[in-house]
Amino acid sequence: MTNYLIKGARPLGGDPVDILLQDGRVAAVGDSLEATGAEVVQAAGLVALPGLVDLHTHLREPGREDAETVETGSRAAALGGFTAVHAMANTDPVADTAGVVEQVWRLGQEAGLVDVVPVGAVTVGLAGERLAELGAMADSAARVRVFSDDGHCVSDPALMRRALEYVKAFDGVVAQHAEEPRLTVGAQMHEGDRSARLGLTGWPAAAEEAIIARDVLLAEHVGARLHVCHVSTAGSVEILRWAKSRGVQVTAEVTPHHLLLTDACAESYDPVFKVNPPLRTDADVEALRAGLADGTIDAVGTDHAPHAVEDKESEWAQARPGMLGLEQALSVVIETMVEPGRLDWAGVADRMSVRPAQIGRLADHGRLIAPGEPANLVLVDPAARAAVDPAALASRSRNSPYAGRELPGRVVATFLRGEATVLDGKATR
Ligand code: DOR
Ligand code: ZN
């Protein structure tokens, strides 16, 4: 195994230091380090962060390997600076048994580019009727701790209550896709002035907020952990702030696209901007940025949702919802949060690594860059700016909402347990 001597990187944007990675761990952090036989990485001007952790990635394997595989998605993740991703359960077959989560986990190990952490379905087949075998998935080799029917809401309150009670036994968490389905029948975009003008059926903010309000009350009553996926409205941020002030064990994530884009994108009728929950208003975007800045929203979760061309490049109403996110997530956070001064580098590390790792109970991730810690880290050039070229992405799909957009920040290197998965901005395998 290669050892690496990183010269002159700035951990969390602080003073430049050398960092020695040896045998999978950070061996030393200090000035003028030397190490015979180690490969030297010149890192002057680069910021070092703990490896990023995504709570919400769709890898599409098994079932839609034409859109993404565990390997291609893992490569996209490493190039985005991630060292661990949670693989969502809405595959085909659904990840609702120990067998399927173990298969996804093993594929992740074989790809070896990031730790692929399977999410287990809450209900059998994501059908919202019967609980899946949550305990068997938790006990499996994949050690599942996060359970989600993402793509669908666990809308039955009694079933949601039972899921919360069940996962408490092994310190698991239910990650809810908050969408009251009776309020979003046929919905195509955010419900507001624009949907009325464009003649597209609206997805009201209240459909998200009603479920979050219900679920924080259930989580409080049961004393279990609740995580809210892809929070998208100002009202949701208010409810979360209230719940946290009461001591409810609730955490939440926001996607990069909800931090940057608004429902104005729908005016183009370009289905690349169709996503669930939909892009919202300027006021919602502002509330999401404020919520991420003050910690009401704990984490950035990409909701990386690759789709094959035939599922995405059609008329708006027929197109599947979802957009790519892994490779541009950090750049979008730099653009929307760091450059405007709303989050410093320690804040980025907290929201994109430390807290998501804690929520997923990943002991080896989200650790500081300090001697003895697992060598999971990323080197970022914050000064670089480039236009996004979808053809150059590692994902098997091309549905990036950032095509042609210039964004700051370039991932120069990513290390997973001391092995370089990305060097000089290129995947090593
Ligand atoms: O836009 C979305 N795409 N939202 C979801 O909840 C699911 C996801 C997908 O699987 O494509
Ligand atoms: Zn979702």
Short mmCIF file of C-alpha atoms and ligand atoms in Angstrom, two decimals:
data_model
loop_
_atom_site.label_atom_id
_atom_site.label_comp_id
_atom_site.label_asym_id
_atom_site.label_seq_id
_atom_site.Cartn_x
_atom_site.Cartn_y
_atom_site.Cartn_z
CA MET A 1 0.00 0.00 0.00
CA THR A 2 1.27 3.46 -0.97
CA ASN A 3 1.89 6.00 1.77
CA TYR A 4 1.21 9.66 0.95
CA LEU A 5 2.90 12.81 2.21
CA ILE A 6 0.60 15.77 1.56
CA LYS A 7 2.62 19.01 1.58
CA GLY A 8 1.18 22.35 2.61
CA ALA A 9 -2.57 21.67 2.71
CA ARG A 10 -4.88 23.81 4.83
CA PRO A 11 -7.05 21.60 7.11
CA LEU A 12 -10.49 23.24 7.38
CA GLY A 13 -8.98 26.30 5.66
CA GLY A 14 -6.48 26.92 8.50
CA ASP A 15 -2.69 27.30 8.32
CA PRO A 16 -0.75 25.10 5.87
CA VAL A 17 0.62 21.84 7.28
CA ASP A 18 1.98 18.55 6.02
CA ILE A 19 -0.16 15.43 6.48
CA LEU A 20 1.32 11.92 6.39
CA LEU A 21 -1.00 9.04 5.49
CA GLN A 22 0.36 5.65 6.48
CA ASP A 23 -1.30 2.22 6.58
CA GLY A 24 -4.76 3.67 6.16
CA ARG A 25 -4.50 6.24 8.92
CA VAL A 26 -3.32 9.78 9.44
CA ALA A 27 0.14 9.11 10.90
CA ALA A 28 1.29 12.69 11.49
CA VAL A 29 0.21 16.30 10.99
CA GLY A 30 2.88 18.99 11.26
CA ASP A 31 5.49 21.26 9.67
CA SER A 32 8.22 20.03 7.34
CA LEU A 33 7.36 16.35 7.69
CA GLU A 34 9.53 13.87 5.86
CA ALA A 35 8.82 10.25 5.01
CA THR A 36 11.05 8.07 2.89
CA GLY A 37 9.19 6.06 0.29
CA ALA A 38 5.98 8.06 0.57
CA GLU A 39 4.44 9.57 -2.56
CA VAL A 40 4.49 13.36 -2.22
CA VAL A 41 1.30 15.31 -3.03
CA GLN A 42 1.93 19.05 -3.49
CA ALA A 43 -1.07 20.71 -1.89
CA ALA A 44 -0.15 24.39 -1.55
CA GLY A 45 -3.36 26.43 -1.69
CA LEU A 46 -5.58 23.39 -1.25
CA VAL A 47 -8.10 23.02 1.57
CA ALA A 48 -8.17 19.63 3.32
CA LEU A 49 -11.53 18.39 4.56
CA PRO A 50 -12.65 15.08 6.05
CA GLY A 51 -14.00 12.85 3.27
CA LEU A 52 -17.55 13.88 2.40
CA VAL A 53 -20.47 11.65 3.39
CA ASP A 54 -23.72 11.54 1.42
CA LEU A 55 -26.91 10.42 3.14
CA HIS A 56 -28.89 10.23 -0.10
CA THR A 57 -27.53 8.66 -3.30
CA HIS A 58 -29.44 6.68 -5.92
CA LEU A 59 -27.03 4.14 -7.42
CA ARG A 60 -29.73 2.28 -9.43
CA GLU A 61 -28.12 -1.15 -9.08
CA PRO A 62 -29.72 -3.69 -9.07
CA GLY A 63 -32.24 -3.05 -11.83
CA ARG A 64 -31.34 0.07 -13.79
CA GLU A 65 -27.68 -0.48 -14.59
CA ASP A 66 -28.27 1.48 -17.80
CA ALA A 67 -28.72 4.63 -15.67
CA GLU A 68 -25.99 4.01 -13.04
CA THR A 69 -24.13 1.18 -11.37
CA VAL A 70 -22.60 0.93 -7.95
CA GLU A 71 -19.23 1.31 -9.67
CA THR A 72 -20.03 4.35 -11.86
CA GLY A 73 -21.86 6.06 -9.02
CA SER A 74 -18.96 5.32 -6.67
CA ARG A 75 -16.57 6.91 -9.15
CA ALA A 76 -18.78 9.99 -9.42
CA ALA A 77 -18.84 10.14 -5.62
CA ALA A 78 -15.05 9.91 -5.24
CA LEU A 79 -14.61 12.63 -7.88
CA GLY A 80 -17.00 14.76 -5.85
CA GLY A 81 -14.86 14.31 -2.72
CA PHE A 82 -17.02 11.67 -1.03
CA THR A 83 -15.63 8.72 0.91
CA ALA A 84 -19.02 7.27 1.90
CA VAL A 85 -22.46 7.30 0.29
CA HIS A 86 -25.76 5.90 1.46
CA ALA A 87 -27.35 3.96 -1.41
CA MET A 88 -31.11 4.51 -1.53
CA ALA A 89 -33.43 1.51 -1.43
CA ASN A 90 -35.63 2.21 -4.50
CA THR A 91 -33.81 -0.27 -6.70
CA ASP A 92 -35.35 -3.20 -8.61
CA PRO A 93 -35.66 -5.44 -6.68
CA VAL A 94 -36.19 -3.02 -3.79
CA ALA A 95 -33.57 -3.18 -1.02
CA ASP A 96 -36.07 -4.53 1.50
CA THR A 97 -34.29 -7.75 2.50
CA ALA A 98 -30.93 -8.70 3.98
CA GLY A 99 -30.08 -10.35 0.64
CA VAL A 100 -30.42 -7.19 -1.45
CA VAL A 101 -28.66 -4.85 0.99
CA GLU A 102 -25.78 -7.34 1.24
CA GLN A 103 -25.57 -7.47 -2.56
CA VAL A 104 -25.31 -3.66 -2.80
CA TRP A 105 -22.79 -3.56 0.05
CA ARG A 106 -20.64 -6.23 -1.64
CA LEU A 107 -20.74 -4.40 -4.99
CA GLY A 108 -19.52 -1.30 -3.17
CA GLN A 109 -16.65 -3.21 -1.62
CA GLU A 110 -15.67 -4.59 -5.03
CA ALA A 111 -15.69 -1.13 -6.64
CA GLY A 112 -13.57 0.06 -3.71
CA LEU A 113 -13.92 3.78 -4.44
CA VAL A 114 -16.14 4.86 -1.54
CA ASP A 115 -17.85 3.07 1.31
CA VAL A 116 -21.27 2.19 -0.11
CA VAL A 117 -23.68 2.06 2.82
CA PRO A 118 -27.03 0.53 1.87
CA VAL A 119 -30.25 2.14 3.03
CA GLY A 120 -32.99 -0.38 3.77
CA ALA A 121 -36.60 0.10 2.68
CA VAL A 122 -39.07 0.82 5.48
CA THR A 123 -41.91 -1.11 3.84
CA VAL A 124 -42.01 -4.19 1.62
CA GLY A 125 -41.59 -3.12 -2.00
CA LEU A 126 -41.90 0.55 -0.94
CA ALA A 127 -45.63 -0.14 -1.03
CA GLY A 128 -46.35 1.53 2.31
CA GLU A 129 -48.37 -1.41 3.62
CA ARG A 130 -46.18 -3.76 5.67
CA LEU A 131 -42.87 -3.16 7.44
CA ALA A 132 -39.85 -4.73 5.73
CA GLU A 133 -37.48 -6.99 7.69
CA LEU A 134 -35.69 -4.06 9.33
CA GLY A 135 -33.97 -6.15 12.00
CA ALA A 136 -32.55 -8.64 9.51
CA MET A 137 -31.13 -5.79 7.44
CA ALA A 138 -29.62 -4.22 10.56
CA ASP A 139 -28.01 -7.56 11.51
CA SER A 140 -26.73 -8.27 7.98
CA ALA A 141 -23.17 -7.75 6.77
CA ALA A 142 -24.36 -4.37 5.45
CA ARG A 143 -25.20 -3.24 9.03
CA VAL A 144 -28.07 -1.03 7.88
CA ARG A 145 -28.92 1.86 10.20
CA VAL A 146 -30.80 4.20 7.83
CA PHE A 147 -34.21 3.11 6.55
CA SER A 148 -36.15 4.96 3.88
CA ASP A 149 -38.90 4.47 1.30
CA ASP A 150 -37.45 7.46 -0.55
CA GLY A 151 -39.27 8.23 -3.75
CA HIS A 152 -42.37 7.41 -1.70
CA CYS A 153 -43.57 8.78 1.62
CA VAL A 154 -44.40 6.46 4.51
CA SER A 155 -47.75 8.19 4.58
CA ASP A 156 -49.67 5.88 6.95
CA PRO A 157 -49.09 7.42 10.39
CA ALA A 158 -49.55 4.13 12.26
CA LEU A 159 -46.97 2.40 10.07
CA MET A 160 -44.58 5.34 10.47
CA ARG A 161 -45.00 5.10 14.23
CA ARG A 162 -44.22 1.37 14.18
CA ALA A 163 -41.14 1.91 12.01
CA LEU A 164 -39.83 4.52 14.47
CA GLU A 165 -40.45 2.13 17.38
CA TYR A 166 -38.74 -0.74 15.60
CA VAL A 167 -35.50 1.04 14.59
CA LYS A 168 -35.02 2.41 18.10
CA ALA A 169 -33.92 -1.07 19.20
CA PHE A 170 -30.72 -0.89 17.15
CA ASP A 171 -30.18 2.89 17.11
CA GLY A 172 -31.47 3.17 13.56
CA VAL A 173 -33.14 6.15 11.94
CA VAL A 174 -36.11 6.50 9.61
CA ALA A 175 -35.34 8.88 6.73
CA GLN A 176 -38.65 10.22 5.50
CA HIS A 177 -39.45 11.46 2.00
CA ALA A 178 -42.01 13.97 3.27
CA GLU A 179 -44.84 14.18 0.76
CA GLU A 180 -48.51 13.79 1.65
CA PRO A 181 -49.56 11.85 -1.45
CA ARG A 182 -53.18 13.00 -1.38
CA LEU A 183 -51.94 16.57 -1.88
CA THR A 184 -49.57 15.87 -4.77
CA VAL A 185 -51.65 13.77 -7.17
CA GLY A 186 -50.40 14.60 -10.68
CA ALA A 187 -48.02 17.28 -9.36
CA GLN A 188 -45.41 18.56 -11.81
CA MET A 189 -43.74 21.53 -10.11
CA HIS A 190 -43.97 23.84 -7.08
CA GLU A 191 -47.51 25.13 -6.57
CA GLY A 192 -47.54 28.89 -6.89
CA ASP A 193 -47.85 31.77 -9.35
CA ARG A 194 -45.58 30.08 -11.85
CA SER A 195 -47.37 26.72 -11.91
CA ALA A 196 -50.62 28.58 -12.46
CA ARG A 197 -49.13 30.57 -15.35
CA LEU A 198 -47.41 27.55 -16.94
CA GLY A 199 -50.49 25.40 -16.54
CA LEU A 200 -48.65 22.64 -14.68
CA THR A 201 -50.25 20.87 -11.69
CA GLY A 202 -48.74 22.18 -8.46
CA TRP A 203 -46.97 20.42 -5.54
CA PRO A 204 -47.89 22.57 -2.53
CA ALA A 205 -45.38 23.30 0.23
CA ALA A 206 -48.00 22.14 2.72
CA ALA A 207 -47.72 18.56 1.42
CA GLU A 208 -44.14 18.45 2.73
CA GLU A 209 -44.72 20.51 5.86
CA ALA A 210 -47.74 18.48 7.00
CA ILE A 211 -45.74 15.24 7.00
CA ILE A 212 -42.73 16.79 8.75
CA ALA A 213 -44.99 18.26 11.45
CA ARG A 214 -46.71 14.90 11.94
CA ASP A 215 -43.44 12.96 12.00
CA VAL A 216 -41.61 15.17 14.51
CA LEU A 217 -44.59 14.67 16.85
CA LEU A 218 -44.41 10.91 16.32
CA ALA A 219 -40.62 10.88 16.85
CA GLU A 220 -41.07 12.85 20.07
CA HIS A 221 -43.81 10.54 21.30
CA VAL A 222 -41.84 7.38 20.53
CA GLY A 223 -38.42 8.80 21.49
CA ALA A 224 -36.85 7.64 18.24
CA ARG A 225 -34.60 9.19 15.62
CA LEU A 226 -36.18 10.79 12.56
CA HIS A 227 -34.30 12.16 9.55
CA VAL A 228 -36.03 14.32 6.97
CA CYS A 229 -34.83 13.92 3.38
CA HIS A 230 -34.44 16.85 0.94
CA VAL A 231 -36.17 19.62 2.89
CA SER A 232 -37.35 22.17 0.34
CA THR A 233 -39.57 24.85 1.91
CA ALA A 234 -39.23 27.75 4.33
CA GLY A 235 -42.11 26.35 6.39
CA SER A 236 -40.27 23.02 6.79
CA VAL A 237 -37.25 24.86 8.20
CA GLU A 238 -39.51 26.61 10.73
CA ILE A 239 -41.07 23.33 11.85
CA LEU A 240 -37.63 21.73 12.23
CA ARG A 241 -36.40 24.70 14.25
CA TRP A 242 -39.40 24.36 16.55
CA ALA A 243 -38.94 20.58 16.88
CA LYS A 244 -35.25 20.92 17.71
CA SER A 245 -36.03 23.58 20.33
CA ARG A 246 -38.26 20.96 21.99
CA GLY A 247 -35.46 18.39 21.98
CA VAL A 248 -36.97 16.10 19.37
CA GLN A 249 -34.36 13.76 17.88
CA VAL A 250 -34.80 15.05 14.36
CA THR A 251 -32.18 15.74 11.70
CA ALA A 252 -32.60 17.01 8.16
CA GLU A 253 -30.81 17.41 4.88
CA VAL A 254 -31.01 19.86 1.97
CA THR A 255 -29.92 19.08 -1.58
CA PRO A 256 -27.44 21.18 -3.54
CA HIS A 257 -30.10 21.88 -6.18
CA HIS A 258 -32.57 23.25 -3.63
CA LEU A 259 -29.80 25.56 -2.36
CA LEU A 260 -29.12 26.98 -5.82
CA LEU A 261 -32.07 26.66 -8.20
CA THR A 262 -35.69 27.90 -8.14
CA ASP A 263 -38.97 27.12 -9.85
CA ALA A 264 -38.01 29.75 -12.43
CA CYS A 265 -36.05 26.89 -14.08
CA ALA A 266 -39.37 25.27 -15.01
CA GLU A 267 -40.12 28.16 -17.38
CA SER A 268 -37.74 26.48 -19.84
CA TYR A 269 -39.85 23.29 -19.79
CA ASP A 270 -36.50 21.47 -19.78
CA PRO A 271 -37.18 18.25 -17.83
CA VAL A 272 -33.65 18.26 -16.46
CA PHE A 273 -35.13 20.64 -13.86
CA LYS A 274 -37.97 18.29 -12.89
CA VAL A 275 -37.29 16.88 -9.44
CA ASN A 276 -39.17 15.66 -6.38
CA PRO A 277 -39.65 17.65 -4.17
CA PRO A 278 -39.74 20.37 -6.82
CA LEU A 279 -37.53 23.43 -7.05
CA ARG A 280 -39.15 26.14 -4.92
CA THR A 281 -39.14 29.96 -4.68
CA ASP A 282 -36.40 32.49 -3.94
CA ALA A 283 -37.79 32.86 -0.41
CA ASP A 284 -37.55 29.10 0.15
CA VAL A 285 -33.96 29.04 -1.14
CA GLU A 286 -33.06 31.84 1.27
CA ALA A 287 -34.65 29.98 4.21
CA LEU A 288 -32.80 26.77 3.29
CA ARG A 289 -29.46 28.59 3.18
CA ALA A 290 -30.21 30.22 6.53
CA GLY A 291 -31.27 26.87 8.01
CA LEU A 292 -28.09 25.16 6.82
CA ALA A 293 -26.00 28.06 8.13
CA ASP A 294 -27.50 27.98 11.63
CA GLY A 295 -27.55 24.17 11.81
CA THR A 296 -31.34 23.71 11.80
CA ILE A 297 -30.61 21.71 8.67
CA ASP A 298 -27.87 19.29 9.65
CA ALA A 299 -26.52 18.10 6.35
CA VAL A 300 -26.28 18.40 2.60
CA GLY A 301 -27.65 15.27 0.93
CA THR A 302 -27.23 15.10 -2.82
CA ASP A 303 -30.31 13.09 -3.89
CA HIS A 304 -28.09 12.12 -6.84
CA ALA A 305 -30.76 10.67 -9.15
CA PRO A 306 -29.39 9.42 -12.46
CA HIS A 307 -31.92 8.73 -15.20
CA ALA A 308 -31.50 7.18 -18.65
CA VAL A 309 -32.04 9.49 -21.64
CA GLU A 310 -35.37 7.91 -22.59
CA ASP A 311 -36.73 8.49 -19.08
CA LYS A 312 -35.58 12.10 -18.90
CA GLU A 313 -35.49 13.69 -22.35
CA SER A 314 -39.22 13.74 -23.07
CA GLU A 315 -42.00 16.21 -22.50
CA TRP A 316 -42.07 17.61 -18.97
CA ALA A 317 -45.10 15.63 -17.75
CA GLN A 318 -43.64 12.27 -18.85
CA ALA A 319 -40.08 12.81 -17.56
CA ARG A 320 -38.92 11.12 -14.36
CA PRO A 321 -38.05 13.45 -11.49
CA GLY A 322 -34.45 13.66 -10.36
CA MET A 323 -31.06 15.16 -11.19
CA LEU A 324 -27.37 14.31 -10.79
CA GLY A 325 -25.59 15.73 -7.77
CA LEU A 326 -22.51 13.89 -6.55
CA GLU A 327 -19.86 15.51 -8.72
CA GLN A 328 -21.03 19.13 -8.21
CA ALA A 329 -22.34 19.04 -4.62
CA LEU A 330 -19.27 20.60 -3.02
CA SER A 331 -19.02 23.25 -5.75
CA VAL A 332 -22.65 24.26 -5.23
CA VAL A 333 -22.09 24.53 -1.47
CA ILE A 334 -19.01 26.70 -2.08
CA GLU A 335 -21.03 28.90 -4.45
CA THR A 336 -24.12 29.27 -2.26
CA MET A 337 -22.65 29.11 1.26
CA VAL A 338 -18.87 29.62 1.42
CA GLU A 339 -18.32 32.44 -1.07
CA PRO A 340 -21.22 34.51 0.37
CA GLY A 341 -19.68 34.04 3.85
CA ARG A 342 -22.52 31.96 5.31
CA LEU A 343 -20.42 28.86 6.09
CA ASP A 344 -16.68 28.57 6.71
CA TRP A 345 -14.67 25.44 5.87
CA ALA A 346 -15.26 23.96 9.31
CA GLY A 347 -18.95 24.45 8.64
CA VAL A 348 -18.67 22.69 5.30
CA ALA A 349 -16.89 19.77 7.00
CA ASP A 350 -19.61 19.68 9.64
CA ARG A 351 -22.57 19.68 7.23
CA MET A 352 -21.06 17.48 4.53
CA SER A 353 -19.05 15.00 6.60
CA VAL A 354 -19.25 15.11 10.40
CA ARG A 355 -23.02 15.31 10.85
CA PRO A 356 -24.03 12.98 8.00
CA ALA A 357 -21.56 10.41 9.34
CA GLN A 358 -23.10 10.73 12.81
CA ILE A 359 -26.63 10.41 11.46
CA GLY A 360 -25.63 7.22 9.58
CA ARG A 361 -23.57 5.99 12.59
CA LEU A 362 -20.45 5.59 10.43
CA ALA A 363 -17.59 5.40 12.91
CA ASP A 364 -14.78 5.70 10.32
CA HIS A 365 -16.08 8.82 8.59
CA GLY A 366 -16.60 12.43 9.59
CA ARG A 367 -13.44 12.39 11.71
CA LEU A 368 -11.00 15.23 12.14
CA ILE A 369 -7.71 15.15 10.24
CA ALA A 370 -5.59 14.16 13.24
CA PRO A 371 -3.02 11.48 14.05
CA GLY A 372 -4.55 8.04 14.51
CA GLU A 373 -7.75 8.83 12.64
CA PRO A 374 -8.78 6.85 9.52
CA ALA A 375 -7.28 8.56 6.46
CA ASN A 376 -10.54 9.55 4.78
CA LEU A 377 -10.05 13.02 3.39
CA VAL A 378 -10.36 15.29 0.39
CA LEU A 379 -8.15 18.06 -1.03
CA VAL A 380 -10.05 20.91 -2.69
CA ASP A 381 -8.83 23.83 -4.80
CA PRO A 382 -11.25 26.59 -3.81
CA ALA A 383 -9.82 29.04 -6.36
CA ALA A 384 -10.55 26.89 -9.42
CA ARG A 385 -13.63 27.71 -11.49
CA ALA A 386 -14.94 25.72 -14.42
CA ALA A 387 -18.08 25.25 -16.49
CA VAL A 388 -19.84 21.92 -15.97
CA ASP A 389 -19.65 19.60 -18.99
CA PRO A 390 -22.14 16.72 -18.60
CA ALA A 391 -20.21 14.65 -21.15
CA ALA A 392 -17.21 14.68 -18.82
CA LEU A 393 -19.08 13.28 -15.80
CA ALA A 394 -18.29 9.82 -14.42
CA SER A 395 -21.97 9.07 -13.88
CA ARG A 396 -23.53 6.82 -16.48
CA SER A 397 -26.36 9.36 -16.86
CA ARG A 398 -26.21 12.92 -18.16
CA ASN A 399 -29.07 14.69 -16.36
CA SER A 400 -27.05 17.43 -14.70
CA PRO A 401 -28.97 20.64 -13.98
CA TYR A 402 -25.63 22.49 -13.92
CA ALA A 403 -24.67 21.89 -17.57
CA GLY A 404 -22.78 24.90 -18.89
CA ARG A 405 -22.88 26.67 -15.52
CA GLU A 406 -19.58 27.92 -14.12
CA LEU A 407 -19.02 26.78 -10.53
CA PRO A 408 -16.16 27.24 -8.06
CA GLY A 409 -14.04 24.54 -6.42
CA ARG A 410 -12.27 21.52 -7.80
CA VAL A 411 -11.66 18.23 -6.01
CA VAL A 412 -7.96 17.51 -6.56
CA ALA A 413 -7.57 14.35 -4.47
CA THR A 414 -9.70 11.98 -2.40
CA PHE A 415 -8.31 9.37 -0.02
CA LEU A 416 -10.27 6.37 1.27
CA ARG A 417 -8.49 4.71 4.22
CA GLY A 418 -5.19 6.10 2.94
CA GLU A 419 -5.63 4.94 -0.67
CA ALA A 420 -6.01 7.62 -3.34
CA THR A 421 -9.32 7.18 -5.16
CA VAL A 422 -8.78 10.51 -6.95
CA LEU A 423 -5.43 12.17 -7.76
CA ASP A 424 -4.85 15.27 -9.91
CA GLY A 425 -8.62 15.47 -10.31
CA LYS A 426 -8.83 12.04 -11.93
CA ALA A 427 -10.17 8.76 -10.58
CA THR A 428 -7.36 6.29 -9.98
CA ARG A 429 -9.46 3.24 -10.90
O1 DOR B 1 -36.45 13.53 -7.76
C1 DOR B 1 -36.40 12.46 -7.17
N1 DOR B 1 -35.84 11.38 -7.72
N2 DOR B 1 -36.95 12.37 -5.96
C2 DOR B 1 -37.09 11.19 -5.33
O2 DOR B 1 -37.60 11.17 -4.25
C3 DOR B 1 -36.63 9.95 -5.96
C4 DOR B 1 -35.61 10.20 -6.97
C5 DOR B 1 -35.34 9.04 -7.87
O3 DOR B 1 -35.24 7.91 -7.41
O4 DOR B 1 -35.20 9.28 -9.08
ZN ZN B 2 -37.02 11.61 -2.09
#
